[in-house]
Backbone as ProteinMPNN parsed JSONL, in Angstrom:
{"seq_chain_A": "XXXXXXXXXXXXXXXXXXXXXXXXXXXXXXXXXXXXXXXXXXXXXXXXXXXXXXXXXXXXXXXXXXXXXXXXXXXXXXXXXXXXXXXXXXXXXXXXXXXXXXXXXXXXXXXXXXX", "coords_chain_A": {"N_chain_A": [[116.357, 44.775, 42.259], [115.278, 41.459, 42.909], [113.024, 40.88, 45.536], [113.934, 38.605, 47.465], [113.206, 36.171, 49.896], [115.058, 35.331, 52.882], [115.32, 32.572, 53.408], [114.706, 31.375, 51.019], [115.177, 29.165, 48.265], [117.136, 29.088, 45.299], [116.771, 28.12, 42.023], [118.063, 27.149, 38.909], [116.848, 26.285, 35.802], [118.251, 23.907, 33.816], [119.531, 23.764, 30.437], [117.537, 25.019, 27.684], [114.598, 27.115, 27.521], [111.301, 27.604, 26.248], [110.671, 30.825, 25.64], [108.266, 32.052, 25.23], [106.486, 31.276, 27.06], [104.422, 32.095, 29.825], [103.578, 33.059, 33.223], [101.845, 30.927, 34.109], [102.491, 28.817, 32.332], [105.246, 28.453, 32.881], [105.099, 27.817, 35.602], [103.76, 25.385, 35.441], [105.707, 23.955, 34.072], [107.707, 23.888, 36.038], [106.416, 22.336, 37.968], [105.673, 19.884, 36.629], [107.806, 19.264, 34.844], [110.203, 19.699, 36.297], [109.616, 18.626, 38.712], [109.056, 19.972, 41.109], [107.613, 22.18, 43.619], [105.978, 24.965, 42.532], [104.887, 26.92, 44.138], [106.11, 27.113, 46.584], [107.76, 29.116, 47.452], [110.3, 29.188, 46.453], [112.718, 30.344, 44.012], [112.683, 30.137, 40.539], [114.631, 29.968, 37.693], [114.828, 30.583, 34.234], [116.219, 30.166, 30.946], [116.323, 31.436, 27.624], [116.731, 30.093, 24.249], [118.642, 31.589, 22.751], [120.125, 32.744, 24.768], [120.116, 35.333, 25.653], [117.971, 36.2, 27.108], [116.368, 35.891, 30.216], [114.023, 34.448, 32.516], [112.542, 34.731, 35.668], [110.742, 33.012, 38.086], [108.67, 33.189, 40.872], [106.934, 32.57, 43.973], [105.624, 34.619, 46.357], [104.195, 34.226, 48.72], [102.022, 35.839, 48.516], [101.347, 36.092, 45.863], [101.959, 34.876, 42.515], [104.91, 35.734, 40.808], [106.657, 37.165, 38.029], [109.729, 37.751, 36.587], [111.6, 39.294, 34.115], [114.551, 39.55, 32.136], [116.517, 40.985, 29.641], [119.538, 40.873, 27.894], [121.448, 43.343, 26.28], [124.136, 43.515, 25.055], [126.055, 40.513, 24.879], [125.675, 37.311, 26.675], [123.802, 35.312, 29.008], [125.415, 33.344, 31.512], [125.312, 29.878, 31.65], [124.668, 26.557, 32.925], [126.057, 23.596, 31.359], [124.699, 21.179, 31.316], [121.917, 19.099, 30.271], [119.273, 18.411, 31.248], [117.199, 19.031, 34.18], [117.779, 20.752, 37.34], [119.8, 23.325, 38.817], [121.128, 24.409, 41.841], [121.448, 27.684, 43.207], [123.163, 30.241, 45.105], [122.098, 33.286, 46.767], [123.982, 35.264, 46.22], [125.247, 34.228, 43.92], [123.064, 34.354, 42.214], [122.81, 37.111, 41.994], [125.186, 37.654, 40.575], [124.569, 36.269, 38.22], [122.382, 37.782, 37.24], [123.721, 40.097, 36.614], [125.191, 39.34, 34.476], [127.657, 38.154, 34.97], [130.116, 35.632, 35.174], [128.965, 33.305, 37.181], [130.047, 30.962, 38.159], [132.742, 31.307, 38.525], [133.492, 33.992, 39.738], [135.139, 36.99, 38.905], [137.049, 39.826, 39.772], [136.835, 42.801, 37.949], [138.601, 44.853, 38.026], [141.521, 45.636, 39.757], [143.28, 47.283, 42.281], [146.655, 48.449, 41.859], [148.469, 49.629, 43.548], [148.625, 51.251, 46.77], [149.162, 53.896, 46.895]], "CA_chain_A": [[116.645, 43.4, 42.614], [114.127, 40.683, 43.339], [112.993, 40.792, 47.005], [113.915, 37.184, 47.797], [113.282, 35.881, 51.325], [116.349, 34.777, 53.268], [115.325, 31.118, 53.346], [114.29, 30.881, 49.698], [116.189, 28.526, 47.434], [117.133, 29.565, 43.917], [117.033, 27.013, 41.11], [118.045, 27.481, 37.489], [116.511, 25.143, 34.956], [119.316, 23.75, 32.823], [119.043, 23.721, 29.058], [116.842, 26.233, 27.29], [113.153, 27.087, 27.704], [110.51, 28.419, 25.326], [110.439, 32.09, 26.339], [106.904, 32.513, 25.015], [105.703, 30.864, 28.223], [104.185, 33.086, 30.872], [103.576, 32.545, 34.588], [101.193, 29.627, 34.227], [103.272, 27.826, 31.597], [106.483, 28.182, 33.61], [104.725, 27.121, 36.834], [103.475, 24.012, 35.046], [107.003, 23.352, 33.761], [108.353, 23.618, 37.326], [105.696, 21.256, 38.633], [105.709, 18.618, 35.908], [109.107, 18.994, 34.236], [111.281, 19.694, 37.277], [109.173, 17.883, 39.888], [109.132, 20.825, 42.298], [106.414, 22.955, 43.892], [106.212, 26.357, 42.144], [104.286, 27.828, 45.116], [106.789, 26.9, 47.862], [108.586, 30.275, 47.786], [111.592, 29.122, 45.778], [112.844, 31.089, 42.761], [113.064, 29.285, 39.415], [115.144, 30.822, 36.635], [114.837, 29.919, 32.937], [116.931, 30.9, 29.899], [115.913, 31.141, 26.257], [117.7, 29.421, 23.388], [119.726, 32.495, 22.358], [120.929, 33.066, 25.939], [120.072, 36.764, 25.972], [116.769, 36.473, 27.894], [116.037, 34.977, 31.306], [112.803, 34.713, 33.269], [112.56, 34.172, 37.025], [109.392, 32.796, 38.593], [108.624, 32.878, 42.3], [105.695, 32.845, 44.698], [106.044, 35.323, 47.575], [103.118, 34.014, 49.694], [100.904, 36.712, 48.158], [100.987, 35.747, 44.496], [103.015, 34.433, 41.617], [105.571, 36.861, 40.151], [107.527, 36.82, 36.91], [110.736, 38.761, 36.312], [112.305, 39.015, 32.861], [115.679, 40.439, 31.839], [117.159, 40.745, 28.353], [120.831, 41.538, 27.751], [121.694, 43.932, 24.969], [125.321, 42.801, 24.578], [126.449, 39.336, 25.644], [124.74, 36.243, 27.005], [123.83, 34.831, 30.382], [126.204, 32.139, 31.71], [124.378, 28.812, 31.998], [125.308, 25.232, 32.977], [126.028, 22.861, 30.099], [123.881, 19.974, 31.394], [120.724, 19.188, 29.439], [118.025, 18.357, 31.998], [117.26, 19.181, 35.62], [117.952, 22.067, 37.93], [121.021, 23.582, 39.566], [120.865, 25.345, 42.927], [122.332, 28.848, 43.312], [123.032, 31.099, 46.276], [121.624, 34.628, 46.424], [125.112, 35.979, 45.613], [125.402, 33.727, 42.555], [121.933, 34.905, 41.456], [123.196, 38.486, 41.686], [126.16, 37.583, 39.482], [123.849, 35.843, 37.021], [121.603, 38.91, 36.734], [124.655, 41.097, 36.091], [125.888, 38.668, 33.371], [128.999, 37.776, 35.409], [130.221, 34.182, 35.28], [128.703, 32.982, 38.584], [130.827, 29.794, 38.557], [134.081, 31.756, 38.885], [133.463, 35.457, 39.634], [136.426, 37.67, 38.899], [137.002, 41.28, 39.817], [137.265, 43.336, 36.666], [139.67, 45.823, 38.253], [142.166, 45.474, 41.058], [144.294, 48.328, 42.438], [148.028, 47.982, 41.81], [149.184, 50.14, 44.722], [147.802, 52.061, 47.673], [149.527, 55.31, 46.864]], "C_chain_A": [[115.378, 42.733, 43.107], [114.145, 40.583, 44.868], [112.841, 39.346, 47.471], [114.053, 37.014, 49.305], [114.594, 35.175, 51.64], [116.405, 33.257, 53.129], [114.962, 30.534, 51.992], [115.465, 30.243, 48.969], [116.028, 29.018, 46.004], [117.569, 28.408, 43.03], [117.07, 27.549, 39.687], [117.782, 26.193, 36.714], [117.574, 25.044, 33.875], [118.714, 23.583, 31.43], [118.374, 25.033, 28.694], [115.333, 26.009, 27.379], [112.502, 27.963, 26.649], [110.112, 29.705, 26.052], [109.077, 32.706, 26.041], [106.008, 32.156, 26.19], [105.591, 32.003, 29.225], [104.211, 32.416, 32.236], [103.009, 31.136, 34.691], [101.98, 28.529, 33.523], [104.565, 27.462, 32.306], [106.198, 27.459, 34.916], [104.427, 25.65, 36.541], [104.767, 23.27, 34.706], [107.761, 23.011, 35.042], [107.729, 22.389, 37.97], [105.883, 19.918, 37.925], [107.083, 18.271, 35.348], [110.238, 18.869, 35.237], [110.908, 18.948, 38.55], [109.248, 18.667, 41.175], [107.835, 21.616, 42.432], [106.664, 24.419, 43.532], [105.672, 27.374, 43.152], [104.927, 27.718, 46.499], [107.669, 28.076, 48.276], [109.967, 30.25, 47.181], [111.553, 29.938, 44.487], [113.337, 30.124, 41.689], [113.437, 30.176, 38.243], [115.282, 29.994, 35.358], [115.559, 30.797, 31.925], [116.419, 30.468, 28.538], [117.037, 30.533, 25.445], [118.888, 30.321, 23.048], [120.621, 32.876, 23.531], [120.916, 34.526, 26.327], [118.878, 37.141, 26.845], [116.629, 35.427, 28.985], [114.718, 35.417, 31.917], [112.936, 34.024, 34.613], [111.127, 34.135, 37.532], [109.474, 32.5, 40.082], [107.278, 33.258, 42.882], [106.096, 33.419, 46.045], [104.994, 35.277, 48.682], [101.924, 34.927, 49.461], [100.406, 36.353, 46.769], [102.206, 35.33, 43.706], [103.582, 35.642, 40.882], [106.492, 36.347, 39.056], [108.44, 38.009, 36.631], [111.437, 38.364, 35.025], [113.434, 40.019, 32.671], [116.305, 40.008, 30.524], [118.471, 41.541, 28.322], [120.944, 42.13, 26.355], [122.978, 43.351, 24.376], [125.564, 41.57, 25.453], [125.329, 38.344, 25.886], [124.857, 35.895, 28.472], [124.624, 33.526, 30.441], [125.27, 31.06, 32.247], [125.098, 27.48, 32.058], [125.125, 24.472, 31.67], [125.162, 21.614, 30.138], [122.55, 20.189, 30.689], [119.437, 19.263, 30.25], [118.261, 18.597, 33.482], [117.419, 20.614, 36.062], [119.275, 22.125, 38.673], [120.691, 24.632, 40.612], [121.899, 26.465, 42.924], [122.149, 29.516, 44.665], [122.503, 32.456, 45.819], [122.741, 35.442, 45.761], [125.329, 35.534, 44.173], [124.269, 34.228, 41.665], [122.218, 36.354, 41.071], [124.194, 38.549, 40.549], [125.469, 37.235, 38.172], [123.084, 37.008, 36.411], [122.479, 40.021, 36.163], [125.499, 40.55, 34.943], [127.362, 38.416, 33.687], [129.017, 36.26, 35.531], [130.124, 33.787, 36.749], [129.502, 31.781, 39.068], [132.215, 30.183, 39.04], [134.132, 33.279, 38.782], [134.855, 36.055, 39.761], [136.202, 39.167, 39.006], [137.512, 41.811, 38.487], [138.4, 44.345, 36.815], [140.223, 45.612, 39.642], [143.237, 46.547, 41.167], [145.707, 47.724, 42.464], [148.849, 48.46, 43.009], [148.243, 51.03, 45.532], [148.101, 53.544, 47.536], [149.776, 55.892, 45.547]], "O_chain_A": [[114.502, 43.393, 43.666], [115.176, 40.235, 45.443], [111.745, 38.917, 47.83], [114.914, 37.636, 49.926], [115.173, 34.506, 50.784], [117.448, 32.715, 52.764], [114.916, 29.314, 51.839], [116.598, 30.72, 49.048], [114.923, 29.325, 45.558], [118.61, 27.794, 43.261], [116.197, 28.325, 39.298], [118.412, 25.162, 36.947], [117.776, 25.985, 33.108], [117.526, 23.294, 31.284], [118.623, 26.054, 29.334], [114.852, 24.877, 27.321], [113.088, 28.951, 26.208], [109.303, 29.668, 26.979], [108.767, 33.782, 26.552], [104.896, 32.672, 26.306], [106.532, 32.766, 29.44], [104.789, 31.341, 32.398], [103.625, 30.255, 35.292], [102.122, 27.429, 34.057], [104.946, 26.292, 32.335], [106.963, 26.579, 35.31], [104.805, 24.773, 37.317], [104.904, 22.087, 35.018], [108.391, 21.957, 35.124], [108.436, 21.507, 38.457], [106.219, 18.922, 38.566], [107.485, 17.107, 35.373], [111.133, 18.041, 35.068], [111.772, 18.665, 39.38], [109.48, 18.088, 42.237], [107.055, 21.714, 41.484], [107.493, 25.063, 44.175], [105.964, 28.565, 43.039], [104.35, 28.179, 47.484], [108.268, 28.039, 49.351], [110.739, 31.19, 47.368], [110.481, 30.191, 43.937], [114.295, 29.382, 41.906], [112.657, 31.039, 37.84], [115.779, 28.868, 35.38], [115.523, 32.024, 32.024], [116.118, 29.296, 28.316], [118.175, 30.466, 25.908], [120.029, 29.858, 23.057], [121.761, 33.291, 23.321], [121.634, 34.925, 27.243], [118.779, 38.287, 27.283], [116.753, 34.229, 28.73], [114.341, 36.587, 31.852], [113.383, 32.881, 34.696], [110.391, 35.115, 37.418], [110.26, 31.653, 40.506], [106.578, 34.133, 42.373], [106.83, 32.778, 46.798], [104.916, 36.196, 49.497], [100.91, 34.798, 50.147], [99.201, 36.313, 46.52], [103.339, 35.424, 44.178], [102.828, 36.481, 40.39], [107.033, 35.245, 39.141], [107.973, 39.135, 36.46], [111.827, 37.208, 34.866], [113.292, 41.195, 33.006], [116.588, 38.829, 30.312], [118.507, 42.719, 28.675], [120.577, 41.491, 25.368], [122.933, 42.751, 23.302], [125.295, 41.604, 26.654], [124.211, 38.492, 25.393], [125.883, 36.149, 29.104], [124.526, 32.696, 29.538], [124.521, 31.301, 33.194], [126.056, 27.276, 31.312], [124.145, 24.685, 30.956], [124.905, 21.029, 29.087], [122.104, 21.325, 30.526], [118.586, 20.105, 29.964], [119.366, 18.399, 33.987], [117.228, 21.557, 35.294], [119.805, 21.101, 39.103], [120.045, 25.635, 40.307], [123.08, 26.229, 42.672], [121.103, 29.374, 45.297], [122.466, 32.741, 44.622], [122.479, 36.222, 44.846], [125.57, 36.365, 43.298], [124.488, 34.501, 40.484], [121.908, 36.779, 39.958], [124.076, 39.39, 39.658], [125.75, 37.837, 37.135], [123.127, 37.208, 35.197], [122.028, 40.798, 35.322], [126.424, 41.22, 34.484], [128.212, 38.457, 32.797], [128.026, 35.665, 35.953], [131.1, 33.921, 37.488], [129.63, 31.588, 40.277], [132.807, 29.486, 39.864], [134.738, 33.814, 37.854], [135.64, 35.663, 40.625], [135.276, 39.71, 38.404], [138.511, 41.321, 37.96], [139.086, 44.657, 35.841], [139.469, 45.431, 40.597], [144.03, 46.714, 40.24], [145.926, 46.644, 43.011], [149.794, 47.796, 43.434], [147.214, 51.493, 45.041], [147.334, 54.369, 48.034], [150.088, 57.078, 45.445]]}, "name": "protein", "num_of_chains": 1, "seq": "XXXXXXXXXXXXXXXXXXXXXXXXXXXXXXXXXXXXXXXXXXXXXXXXXXXXXXXXXXXXXXXXXXXXXXXXXXXXXXXXXXXXXXXXXXXXXXXXXXXXXXXXXXXXXXXXXXX"}
């Protein structure tokens, strides 16, 4: 799991992003496209067109880091809006990384009886 500071905000960039971009390209996209500071300690998450790859960019006061995750089966759940950013909680980020619908998490199994 990403070692995110307690006060860090998590933002997902809506729409899709060119996944060929690296740290510098994504930082520039955060700064110019989203109007936010990529070095403020917030986490910015981007999704590719196919929905099977995400990249997370954050600055941890030491340096810029890039995390990438590709799903073998399935796709990451993403907002339908075209432009801008959506804020997530750390718990919702955990759901997102596990490919669980973070908007309405459901338990996959619930016990029917105690005995």
